């Protein structure tokens, strides 16, 4: 079993990496259990210091880690550096907050003493995607480790160098098996989920992958947290600040070449501002600098793989045949890389792939709504429910609408983003459970009632 590290800028294989044998996998699982017996007894203050060391290593070699992201999945180097800094920030956040959040919580009762204890679960398996190859891992691993668990990572197969680099970072901070990467195929992932050593699974990925993993974990009575896909609405009402909405909408849709679960994907616009909004978006899209992601001047690189580029083009072409219209883009870029032109589609309606499915590429889709009420109905016409953005200068009205949108994260006059201070996650086919904040930390603990007569 081998893993291939391929540069999507030119589709050249840059490294081949051998996977773990069955014997090596069994040894890792055994060592992880042994590590947990020590780590769970380690004072939370010591765990916090460990996370501070991890943050320092991230920052000290930021250029090295960011370059791996750019190499393996085509993210522009400036965006990759921001991703590394965000990983360091989440380490800072939990190193500060975990000691208080994991303290025993005293509950008044008729007992002589009663409290809630927050205790680790054991070995946690993370199954993570390639689009934010460092951040997605740190987002689940840091609170899990802070809570006293040890972590195993099954990363996406196209980012093996990133997966091993993350292991190196955690092991530089403290040698051992607090964090370990598994270089295994999907068949062996099933064996790991079923293994008695693993107590919980956290997955970020597609709803299809989430359904399969959740079913397997459920059959083995193991807790799961699922952060799955999204088809996020970006609602623009008649009283919106159009300049700010267009600029923010472009950034939300096109960052990471559109490969983000919480990217704005369906721009739902009312008639009063439709034409002007489309004009502004088209002009902004035309100015995007597409090219070599290793060049600091590049604003958009290739998609992460040829398969991803072909999938996005198929969604565009099928939607155009169904009546959508291309305003700008809509083609592959010449060359050998996995490039798709930044694209703007209008006349998009329910039933088209770009409306119904998650489009993981640089494709902005404008959907017409008669008014704000229909805009909310169209926003909710999806199997997903991850994020949503709503634009209006009437904050009272916008706040009323927010409560009608089916999503785990709703932002007024701003783009949807994750922040360690707030819980992050979705509903419906966007998953369940929460990451980040105190809620994300407590996903990884046994919430134990203690009563002393």
Short mmCIF file of C-alpha atoms in Angstrom, two decimals:
data_model
loop_
_atom_site.label_atom_id
_atom_site.label_comp_id
_atom_site.label_asym_id
_atom_site.label_seq_id
_atom_site.Cartn_x
_atom_site.Cartn_y
_atom_site.Cartn_z
CA UNK A 1 0.00 0.00 0.00
CA UNK A 2 1.46 3.34 -1.11
CA UNK A 3 0.31 6.94 -0.96
CA UNK A 4 1.09 9.42 -3.71
CA UNK A 5 1.74 13.08 -3.00
CA UNK A 6 0.75 14.89 -6.22
CA UNK A 7 1.17 18.60 -6.95
CA UNK A 8 -2.15 19.73 -8.54
CA UNK A 9 -0.42 22.71 -10.17
CA UNK A 10 1.21 20.40 -12.72
CA UNK A 11 -0.23 16.98 -11.74
CA UNK A 12 3.25 15.59 -11.06
CA UNK A 13 3.84 13.01 -8.33
CA UNK A 14 6.36 14.56 -5.95
CA UNK A 15 6.63 11.76 -3.40
CA UNK A 16 5.57 8.17 -2.78
CA UNK A 17 5.01 7.09 0.81
CA UNK A 18 4.58 3.55 2.12
CA UNK A 19 1.52 2.87 4.24
CA UNK A 20 1.36 1.07 7.57
CA UNK A 21 1.21 -2.69 7.51
CA UNK A 22 -1.41 -4.55 9.52
CA UNK A 23 1.22 -5.37 12.12
CA UNK A 24 2.29 -1.73 12.39
CA UNK A 25 -1.33 -0.67 12.74
CA UNK A 26 -1.93 -3.11 15.56
CA UNK A 27 1.20 -1.87 17.31
CA UNK A 28 0.07 1.77 16.99
CA UNK A 29 -3.31 0.92 18.51
CA UNK A 30 -1.64 -0.89 21.40
CA UNK A 31 0.74 2.00 22.07
CA UNK A 32 -2.09 4.53 21.85
CA UNK A 33 -3.97 2.72 24.62
CA UNK A 34 -0.81 2.65 26.75
CA UNK A 35 -0.24 6.36 26.13
CA UNK A 36 -3.80 7.16 27.16
CA UNK A 37 -3.34 5.51 30.55
CA UNK A 38 -0.58 8.03 31.26
CA UNK A 39 -2.01 11.05 29.45
CA UNK A 40 -5.41 10.94 31.17
CA UNK A 41 -3.63 11.27 34.54
CA UNK A 42 -1.53 14.20 33.36
CA UNK A 43 -2.74 17.42 35.03
CA UNK A 44 -4.69 19.65 32.68
CA UNK A 45 -2.18 22.46 33.31
CA UNK A 46 0.55 20.21 31.90
CA UNK A 47 -1.63 19.42 28.90
CA UNK A 48 -2.06 23.15 28.37
CA UNK A 49 1.70 23.65 28.39
CA UNK A 50 1.98 20.88 25.82
CA UNK A 51 -0.41 22.75 23.53
CA UNK A 52 1.63 25.91 24.00
CA UNK A 53 4.67 23.99 22.76
CA UNK A 54 2.70 22.78 19.74
CA UNK A 55 1.73 26.38 18.93
CA UNK A 56 5.34 27.49 19.18
CA UNK A 57 6.47 24.78 16.74
CA UNK A 58 3.75 25.77 14.28
CA UNK A 59 4.86 29.40 14.33
CA UNK A 60 8.60 28.70 14.30
CA UNK A 61 8.35 26.73 11.04
CA UNK A 62 5.24 28.31 9.53
CA UNK A 63 6.75 28.61 6.05
CA UNK A 64 7.67 24.93 5.98
CA UNK A 65 4.22 23.71 6.99
CA UNK A 66 2.44 26.16 4.69
CA UNK A 67 4.59 25.08 1.74
CA UNK A 68 3.41 21.49 2.22
CA UNK A 69 -0.22 22.59 2.04
CA UNK A 70 0.50 24.50 -1.17
CA UNK A 71 2.40 21.58 -2.65
CA UNK A 72 -0.15 18.86 -1.94
CA UNK A 73 -3.50 20.56 -2.51
CA UNK A 74 -2.75 23.79 -4.38
CA UNK A 75 -3.72 26.40 -1.80
CA UNK A 76 -2.08 29.81 -2.44
CA UNK A 77 0.86 30.22 -0.08
CA UNK A 78 -0.61 33.28 1.63
CA UNK A 79 -3.78 31.37 2.48
CA UNK A 80 -1.71 28.40 3.65
CA UNK A 81 0.25 30.61 6.05
CA UNK A 82 -3.01 31.96 7.47
CA UNK A 83 -4.16 28.37 8.00
CA UNK A 84 -1.04 27.55 10.03
CA UNK A 85 -1.49 30.64 12.18
CA UNK A 86 -5.10 29.66 12.85
CA UNK A 87 -3.91 26.25 14.05
CA UNK A 88 -1.56 27.96 16.49
CA UNK A 89 -4.39 30.18 17.69
CA UNK A 90 -6.64 27.23 18.51
CA UNK A 91 -3.77 25.77 20.57
CA UNK A 92 -3.49 29.09 22.41
CA UNK A 93 -7.25 29.17 22.97
CA UNK A 94 -7.61 25.73 24.54
CA UNK A 95 -4.39 25.98 26.51
CA UNK A 96 -5.97 29.01 28.21
CA UNK A 97 -9.57 27.84 28.53
CA UNK A 98 -9.36 24.08 29.13
CA UNK A 99 -8.24 24.22 32.79
CA UNK A 100 -11.37 26.15 33.81
CA UNK A 101 -13.75 24.32 31.49
CA UNK A 102 -12.62 20.90 32.74
CA UNK A 103 -12.90 21.75 36.43
CA UNK A 104 -15.45 19.84 38.46
CA UNK A 105 -18.79 21.66 38.37
CA UNK A 106 -20.43 21.73 41.82
CA UNK A 107 -24.20 21.20 41.83
CA UNK A 108 -26.25 22.24 44.88
CA UNK A 109 -28.25 19.29 46.23
CA UNK A 110 -29.24 17.52 49.43
CA UNK A 111 -26.06 15.42 49.16
CA UNK A 112 -23.05 16.30 51.28
CA UNK A 113 -21.29 16.89 47.98
CA UNK A 114 -22.41 16.60 44.37
CA UNK A 115 -20.66 17.63 41.20
CA UNK A 116 -20.15 16.94 37.51
CA UNK A 117 -16.77 15.59 36.49
CA UNK A 118 -15.45 16.02 32.94
CA UNK A 119 -13.22 13.06 32.12
CA UNK A 120 -11.55 11.87 28.90
CA UNK A 121 -12.94 9.04 26.80
CA UNK A 122 -9.79 7.31 25.53
CA UNK A 123 -8.47 6.93 21.99
CA UNK A 124 -10.23 9.23 19.50
CA UNK A 125 -10.06 8.59 15.76
CA UNK A 126 -10.23 11.57 13.43
CA UNK A 127 -11.07 11.11 9.74
CA UNK A 128 -10.18 14.35 8.02
CA UNK A 129 -10.39 15.94 4.53
CA UNK A 130 -7.82 17.58 2.29
CA UNK A 131 -9.27 21.08 1.81
CA UNK A 132 -7.84 22.56 5.03
CA UNK A 133 -5.30 19.81 5.69
CA UNK A 134 -3.89 21.33 8.89
CA UNK A 135 -6.82 23.33 10.28
CA UNK A 136 -9.42 20.55 10.09
CA UNK A 137 -7.09 18.28 12.05
CA UNK A 138 -6.19 20.82 14.71
CA UNK A 139 -9.83 21.88 15.11
CA UNK A 140 -10.76 18.46 16.47
CA UNK A 141 -7.43 17.20 17.83
CA UNK A 142 -6.56 20.13 20.09
CA UNK A 143 -9.70 20.03 22.28
CA UNK A 144 -9.60 16.22 22.30
CA UNK A 145 -6.02 16.25 23.56
CA UNK A 146 -6.71 19.07 26.03
CA UNK A 147 -9.48 16.91 27.51
CA UNK A 148 -7.00 14.07 28.14
CA UNK A 149 -7.63 11.84 25.13
CA UNK A 150 -5.06 10.60 22.64
CA UNK A 151 -5.67 11.01 18.93
CA UNK A 152 -5.30 8.86 15.84
CA UNK A 153 -5.56 10.57 12.44
CA UNK A 154 -6.74 9.01 9.19
CA UNK A 155 -6.13 11.85 6.77
CA UNK A 156 -7.22 12.18 3.15
CA UNK A 157 -5.04 10.00 0.93
CA UNK A 158 -3.87 12.91 -1.27
CA UNK A 159 -2.17 14.82 1.59
CA UNK A 160 0.16 12.22 3.16
CA UNK A 161 3.02 14.68 3.65
CA UNK A 162 0.73 17.04 5.56
CA UNK A 163 -0.48 14.11 7.68
CA UNK A 164 3.05 13.12 8.64
CA UNK A 165 4.06 16.73 9.24
CA UNK A 166 1.22 17.16 11.74
CA UNK A 167 2.39 14.04 13.56
CA UNK A 168 5.91 15.46 13.60
CA UNK A 169 4.67 18.70 15.18
CA UNK A 170 2.84 16.97 18.02
CA UNK A 171 5.71 14.58 18.63
CA UNK A 172 8.27 17.39 18.65
CA UNK A 173 6.31 18.95 21.48
CA UNK A 174 6.40 15.66 23.40
CA UNK A 175 7.57 12.29 22.06
CA UNK A 176 5.08 9.46 22.28
CA UNK A 177 1.65 8.49 21.02
CA UNK A 178 -0.48 11.43 22.11
CA UNK A 179 -1.00 12.00 18.39
CA UNK A 180 -0.33 9.46 15.66
CA UNK A 181 -1.06 9.45 11.93
CA UNK A 182 -2.38 6.26 10.34
CA UNK A 183 -1.34 5.67 6.73
CA UNK A 184 -4.06 3.16 5.89
CA UNK A 185 -6.72 2.57 3.24
CA UNK A 186 -10.48 2.76 3.75
CA UNK A 187 -10.83 -0.96 4.33
CA UNK A 188 -8.52 -0.76 7.33
CA UNK A 189 -10.30 2.33 8.62
CA UNK A 190 -13.28 0.06 9.22
CA UNK A 191 -11.12 -2.20 11.36
CA UNK A 192 -9.89 0.76 13.39
CA UNK A 193 -13.42 2.03 14.03
CA UNK A 194 -14.45 -1.45 15.15
CA UNK A 195 -11.36 -1.92 17.33
CA UNK A 196 -12.15 -1.83 21.08
CA UNK A 197 -9.30 0.63 21.65
CA UNK A 198 -11.15 3.39 19.79
CA UNK A 199 -13.86 5.07 21.84
CA UNK A 200 -15.01 7.89 19.53
CA UNK A 201 -14.82 9.04 15.91
CA UNK A 202 -14.76 12.62 14.62
CA UNK A 203 -15.24 13.03 10.88
CA UNK A 204 -15.12 16.03 8.59
CA UNK A 205 -16.05 15.24 5.01
CA UNK A 206 -18.92 14.53 2.65
CA UNK A 207 -22.38 13.52 3.82
CA UNK A 208 -21.90 10.20 2.02
CA UNK A 209 -18.72 9.44 3.98
CA UNK A 210 -20.38 10.63 7.18
CA UNK A 211 -23.32 8.29 6.71
CA UNK A 212 -21.04 5.29 6.22
CA UNK A 213 -18.82 6.06 9.21
CA UNK A 214 -21.73 6.95 11.48
CA UNK A 215 -23.47 3.67 10.61
CA UNK A 216 -20.36 1.63 11.36
CA UNK A 217 -19.67 3.48 14.61
CA UNK A 218 -23.32 3.13 15.59
CA UNK A 219 -23.21 -0.63 15.12
CA UNK A 220 -20.29 -0.62 17.54
CA UNK A 221 -21.99 1.82 19.97
CA UNK A 222 -19.37 4.54 19.59
CA UNK A 223 -19.94 8.26 19.75
CA UNK A 224 -19.41 10.34 16.61
CA UNK A 225 -19.17 14.01 15.70
CA UNK A 226 -19.92 14.77 12.05
CA UNK A 227 -19.01 18.00 10.25
CA UNK A 228 -20.22 17.35 6.74
CA UNK A 229 -20.97 19.25 3.55
CA UNK A 230 -22.86 22.45 2.96
CA UNK A 231 -24.66 24.45 0.28
CA UNK A 232 -24.59 27.73 2.14
CA UNK A 233 -27.01 30.49 1.10
CA UNK A 234 -25.79 34.09 0.86
CA UNK A 235 -28.93 36.24 0.93
CA UNK A 236 -28.78 39.80 -0.43
CA UNK A 237 -31.82 41.96 0.36
CA UNK A 238 -32.82 45.28 -1.19
CA UNK A 239 -31.30 47.37 1.61
CA UNK A 240 -27.92 45.61 1.67
CA UNK A 241 -24.61 47.41 1.35
CA UNK A 242 -23.95 46.00 -2.12
CA UNK A 243 -20.26 46.84 -2.32
CA UNK A 244 -19.52 45.12 0.96
CA UNK A 245 -21.81 42.19 0.08
CA UNK A 246 -20.17 41.63 -3.30
CA UNK A 247 -16.61 41.89 -1.98
CA UNK A 248 -17.31 39.64 0.98
CA UNK A 249 -19.32 37.21 -1.13
CA UNK A 250 -16.47 36.89 -3.59
CA UNK A 251 -13.98 36.17 -0.80
CA UNK A 252 -16.32 33.64 0.81
CA UNK A 253 -16.98 31.81 -2.47
CA UNK A 254 -13.51 31.91 -4.02
CA UNK A 255 -11.11 31.42 -1.12
CA UNK A 256 -9.27 28.10 -1.35
CA UNK A 257 -10.60 27.90 -4.95
CA UNK A 258 -14.09 27.43 -3.54
CA UNK A 259 -13.12 24.26 -1.69
CA UNK A 260 -14.73 25.03 1.65
CA UNK A 261 -17.75 23.54 3.39
CA UNK A 262 -18.82 26.99 4.62
CA UNK A 263 -18.18 28.90 1.41
CA UNK A 264 -21.08 30.97 0.09
CA UNK A 265 -22.50 28.73 -2.62
CA UNK A 266 -25.97 30.02 -3.48
CA UNK A 267 -26.30 33.81 -3.82
CA UNK A 268 -30.02 34.45 -3.33
CA UNK A 269 -30.80 37.98 -4.49
CA UNK A 270 -34.00 40.07 -4.64
CA UNK A 271 -34.98 41.96 -7.87
CA UNK A 272 -34.14 45.47 -6.61
CA UNK A 273 -30.40 44.73 -6.48
CA UNK A 274 -30.03 41.67 -8.72
CA UNK A 275 -28.53 43.23 -11.84
CA UNK A 276 -26.14 45.51 -9.96
CA UNK A 277 -24.97 42.66 -7.73
CA UNK A 278 -24.30 40.42 -10.73
CA UNK A 279 -22.38 43.22 -12.45
CA UNK A 280 -20.23 43.82 -9.38
CA UNK A 281 -19.53 40.11 -8.85
CA UNK A 282 -18.57 39.60 -12.50
CA UNK A 283 -16.14 42.50 -12.36
CA UNK A 284 -14.52 41.21 -9.17
CA UNK A 285 -14.23 37.67 -10.53
CA UNK A 286 -12.57 38.95 -13.70
CA UNK A 287 -9.76 40.43 -11.60
CA UNK A 288 -8.82 37.27 -9.68
CA UNK A 289 -5.17 36.36 -10.25
CA UNK A 290 -5.06 32.64 -11.01
CA UNK A 291 -1.73 30.87 -11.22
CA UNK A 292 1.07 29.08 -9.40
CA UNK A 293 -0.02 28.77 -5.75
CA UNK A 294 3.62 29.03 -4.61
CA UNK A 295 3.75 32.59 -6.00
CA UNK A 296 2.75 35.11 -3.28
CA UNK A 297 0.95 37.21 -5.93
CA UNK A 298 -1.44 34.34 -6.79
CA UNK A 299 -4.97 34.70 -5.42
CA UNK A 300 -6.32 31.35 -6.64
CA UNK A 301 -4.50 28.14 -7.42
CA UNK A 302 -5.72 24.86 -8.90
CA UNK A 303 -8.29 22.61 -7.38
CA UNK A 304 -6.86 19.85 -5.23
CA UNK A 305 -6.95 17.16 -7.92
CA UNK A 306 -7.96 16.35 -11.47
CA UNK A 307 -10.91 14.37 -10.17
CA UNK A 308 -12.13 17.41 -8.27
CA UNK A 309 -11.78 19.65 -11.34
CA UNK A 310 -13.71 17.19 -13.50
CA UNK A 311 -16.48 16.89 -10.92
CA UNK A 312 -16.95 20.67 -10.76
CA UNK A 313 -17.00 20.99 -14.55
CA UNK A 314 -19.66 18.27 -14.74
CA UNK A 315 -21.87 20.20 -12.29
CA UNK A 316 -21.46 23.39 -14.34
CA UNK A 317 -22.21 21.72 -17.67
CA UNK A 318 -25.27 19.84 -16.40
CA UNK A 319 -26.65 23.04 -14.86
CA UNK A 320 -26.13 25.00 -18.07
CA UNK A 321 -28.01 22.33 -20.01
CA UNK A 322 -30.83 22.75 -17.47
CA UNK A 323 -31.04 26.51 -18.09
CA UNK A 324 -28.32 28.21 -16.04
CA UNK A 325 -26.35 30.92 -17.85
CA UNK A 326 -22.60 31.53 -17.64
CA UNK A 327 -21.73 35.20 -17.09
CA UNK A 328 -17.99 34.63 -16.76
CA UNK A 329 -15.72 31.57 -16.63
CA UNK A 330 -17.19 28.10 -16.92
CA UNK A 331 -14.19 26.40 -18.52
CA UNK A 332 -10.97 24.61 -17.67
CA UNK A 333 -7.85 26.75 -17.86
CA UNK A 334 -5.23 25.69 -20.38
CA UNK A 335 -2.24 23.84 -19.01
CA UNK A 336 -1.60 20.64 -17.13
CA UNK A 337 -2.90 21.57 -13.69
CA UNK A 338 -6.28 20.95 -12.07
CA UNK A 339 -7.54 24.46 -12.85
CA UNK A 340 -11.14 25.61 -13.32
CA UNK A 341 -11.90 29.20 -14.24
CA UNK A 342 -13.55 31.32 -11.54
CA UNK A 343 -17.16 31.17 -12.65
CA UNK A 344 -20.41 33.11 -12.21
CA UNK A 345 -23.72 31.43 -13.08
CA UNK A 346 -27.12 33.12 -13.14
CA UNK A 347 -30.69 31.88 -13.64
CA UNK A 348 -29.90 29.07 -11.20
CA UNK A 349 -32.95 27.20 -9.91
CA UNK A 350 -33.77 24.25 -7.67
CA UNK A 351 -33.25 20.97 -9.52
CA UNK A 352 -29.94 22.03 -11.03
CA UNK A 353 -26.79 20.35 -9.67
CA UNK A 354 -25.26 23.69 -8.65
CA UNK A 355 -28.33 24.40 -6.50
CA UNK A 356 -29.03 20.95 -5.08
CA UNK A 357 -25.49 19.65 -4.59
CA UNK A 358 -22.43 20.94 -2.80
CA UNK A 359 -20.18 22.57 -5.40
CA UNK A 360 -16.60 22.28 -4.19
CA UNK A 361 -14.97 24.70 -6.60
CA UNK A 362 -14.84 28.36 -7.70
CA UNK A 363 -18.45 28.65 -8.88
CA UNK A 364 -20.76 31.43 -7.67
CA UNK A 365 -24.45 30.79 -8.41
CA UNK A 366 -27.07 33.55 -8.41
CA UNK A 367 -30.62 32.53 -7.54
CA UNK A 368 -33.53 34.94 -8.04
CA UNK A 369 -36.01 35.55 -5.20
CA UNK A 370 -39.15 37.69 -5.36
CA UNK A 371 -38.62 39.09 -1.88
CA UNK A 372 -37.09 38.36 1.51
CA UNK A 373 -39.72 35.75 2.39
CA UNK A 374 -39.01 33.71 -0.74
CA UNK A 375 -35.27 34.18 -0.19
CA UNK A 376 -35.60 32.39 3.16
CA UNK A 377 -37.65 29.62 1.55
CA UNK A 378 -34.98 29.13 -1.12
CA UNK A 379 -32.22 29.22 1.49
CA UNK A 380 -33.93 26.37 3.33
CA UNK A 381 -34.59 24.36 0.14
CA UNK A 382 -31.57 22.11 0.73
CA UNK A 383 -30.64 18.86 2.43
CA UNK A 384 -27.79 20.70 4.15
CA UNK A 385 -27.70 23.16 7.05
CA UNK A 386 -24.17 24.26 7.84
CA UNK A 387 -23.87 28.04 7.40
CA UNK A 388 -25.72 31.03 5.99
CA UNK A 389 -25.03 34.71 5.43
CA UNK A 390 -27.68 37.43 5.23
CA UNK A 391 -27.15 41.02 4.07
CA UNK A 392 -29.39 43.91 5.12
CA UNK A 393 -28.93 47.30 6.79
CA UNK A 394 -32.12 46.66 8.78
CA UNK A 395 -30.64 44.62 11.63
CA UNK A 396 -33.98 44.07 13.36
CA UNK A 397 -35.46 42.56 10.20
CA UNK A 398 -32.29 40.55 9.50
CA UNK A 399 -32.34 39.13 13.02
CA UNK A 400 -35.96 37.99 12.56
CA UNK A 401 -34.97 36.24 9.34
CA UNK A 402 -31.97 34.60 10.99
CA UNK A 403 -34.26 32.62 13.27
CA UNK A 404 -36.03 31.20 10.23
CA UNK A 405 -32.88 29.90 8.50
CA UNK A 406 -32.08 26.22 9.05
CA UNK A 407 -28.34 26.28 9.72
CA UNK A 408 -25.83 25.83 12.50
CA UNK A 409 -24.09 29.15 11.80
CA UNK A 410 -25.71 32.35 10.53
CA UNK A 411 -23.81 35.60 9.96
CA UNK A 412 -25.43 38.98 9.30
CA UNK A 413 -23.41 41.28 7.01
CA UNK A 414 -20.36 39.02 7.27
CA UNK A 415 -19.03 35.79 5.77
CA UNK A 416 -19.42 32.51 7.61
CA UNK A 417 -16.22 31.44 9.33
CA UNK A 418 -15.11 29.27 12.23
CA UNK A 419 -13.89 30.91 15.43
CA UNK A 420 -12.61 29.03 18.51
CA UNK A 421 -14.88 31.13 20.74
CA UNK A 422 -18.09 29.86 19.11
CA UNK A 423 -19.51 26.37 18.51
CA UNK A 424 -19.23 25.20 14.92
CA UNK A 425 -21.34 22.56 13.19
CA UNK A 426 -24.50 21.92 11.23
CA UNK A 427 -27.88 20.24 11.08
CA UNK A 428 -29.60 17.91 8.62
CA UNK A 429 -27.08 16.37 6.17
CA UNK A 430 -24.43 18.82 7.32
CA UNK A 431 -23.95 16.65 10.37
CA UNK A 432 -24.31 16.81 14.13
CA UNK A 433 -22.29 17.61 17.21
CA UNK A 434 -20.17 20.71 17.61
CA UNK A 435 -16.53 21.65 17.32
CA UNK A 436 -14.72 24.56 19.00
CA UNK A 437 -15.75 26.58 22.08
CA UNK A 438 -16.66 24.87 25.35
CA UNK A 439 -19.20 22.75 23.46
CA UNK A 440 -16.49 21.33 21.20
CA UNK A 441 -14.29 20.48 24.17
CA UNK A 442 -17.10 18.67 25.95
CA UNK A 443 -17.83 16.48 22.91
CA UNK A 444 -14.65 14.63 23.91
CA UNK A 445 -15.42 13.94 27.57
CA UNK A 446 -17.45 11.64 29.75
CA UNK A 447 -19.81 13.97 31.61
CA UNK A 448 -19.95 12.09 34.90
CA UNK A 449 -22.36 12.75 37.77
CA UNK A 450 -20.81 12.27 41.22
CA UNK A 451 -23.04 12.14 44.34
CA UNK A 452 -21.64 11.81 47.85
CA UNK A 453 -24.13 11.14 50.66
#
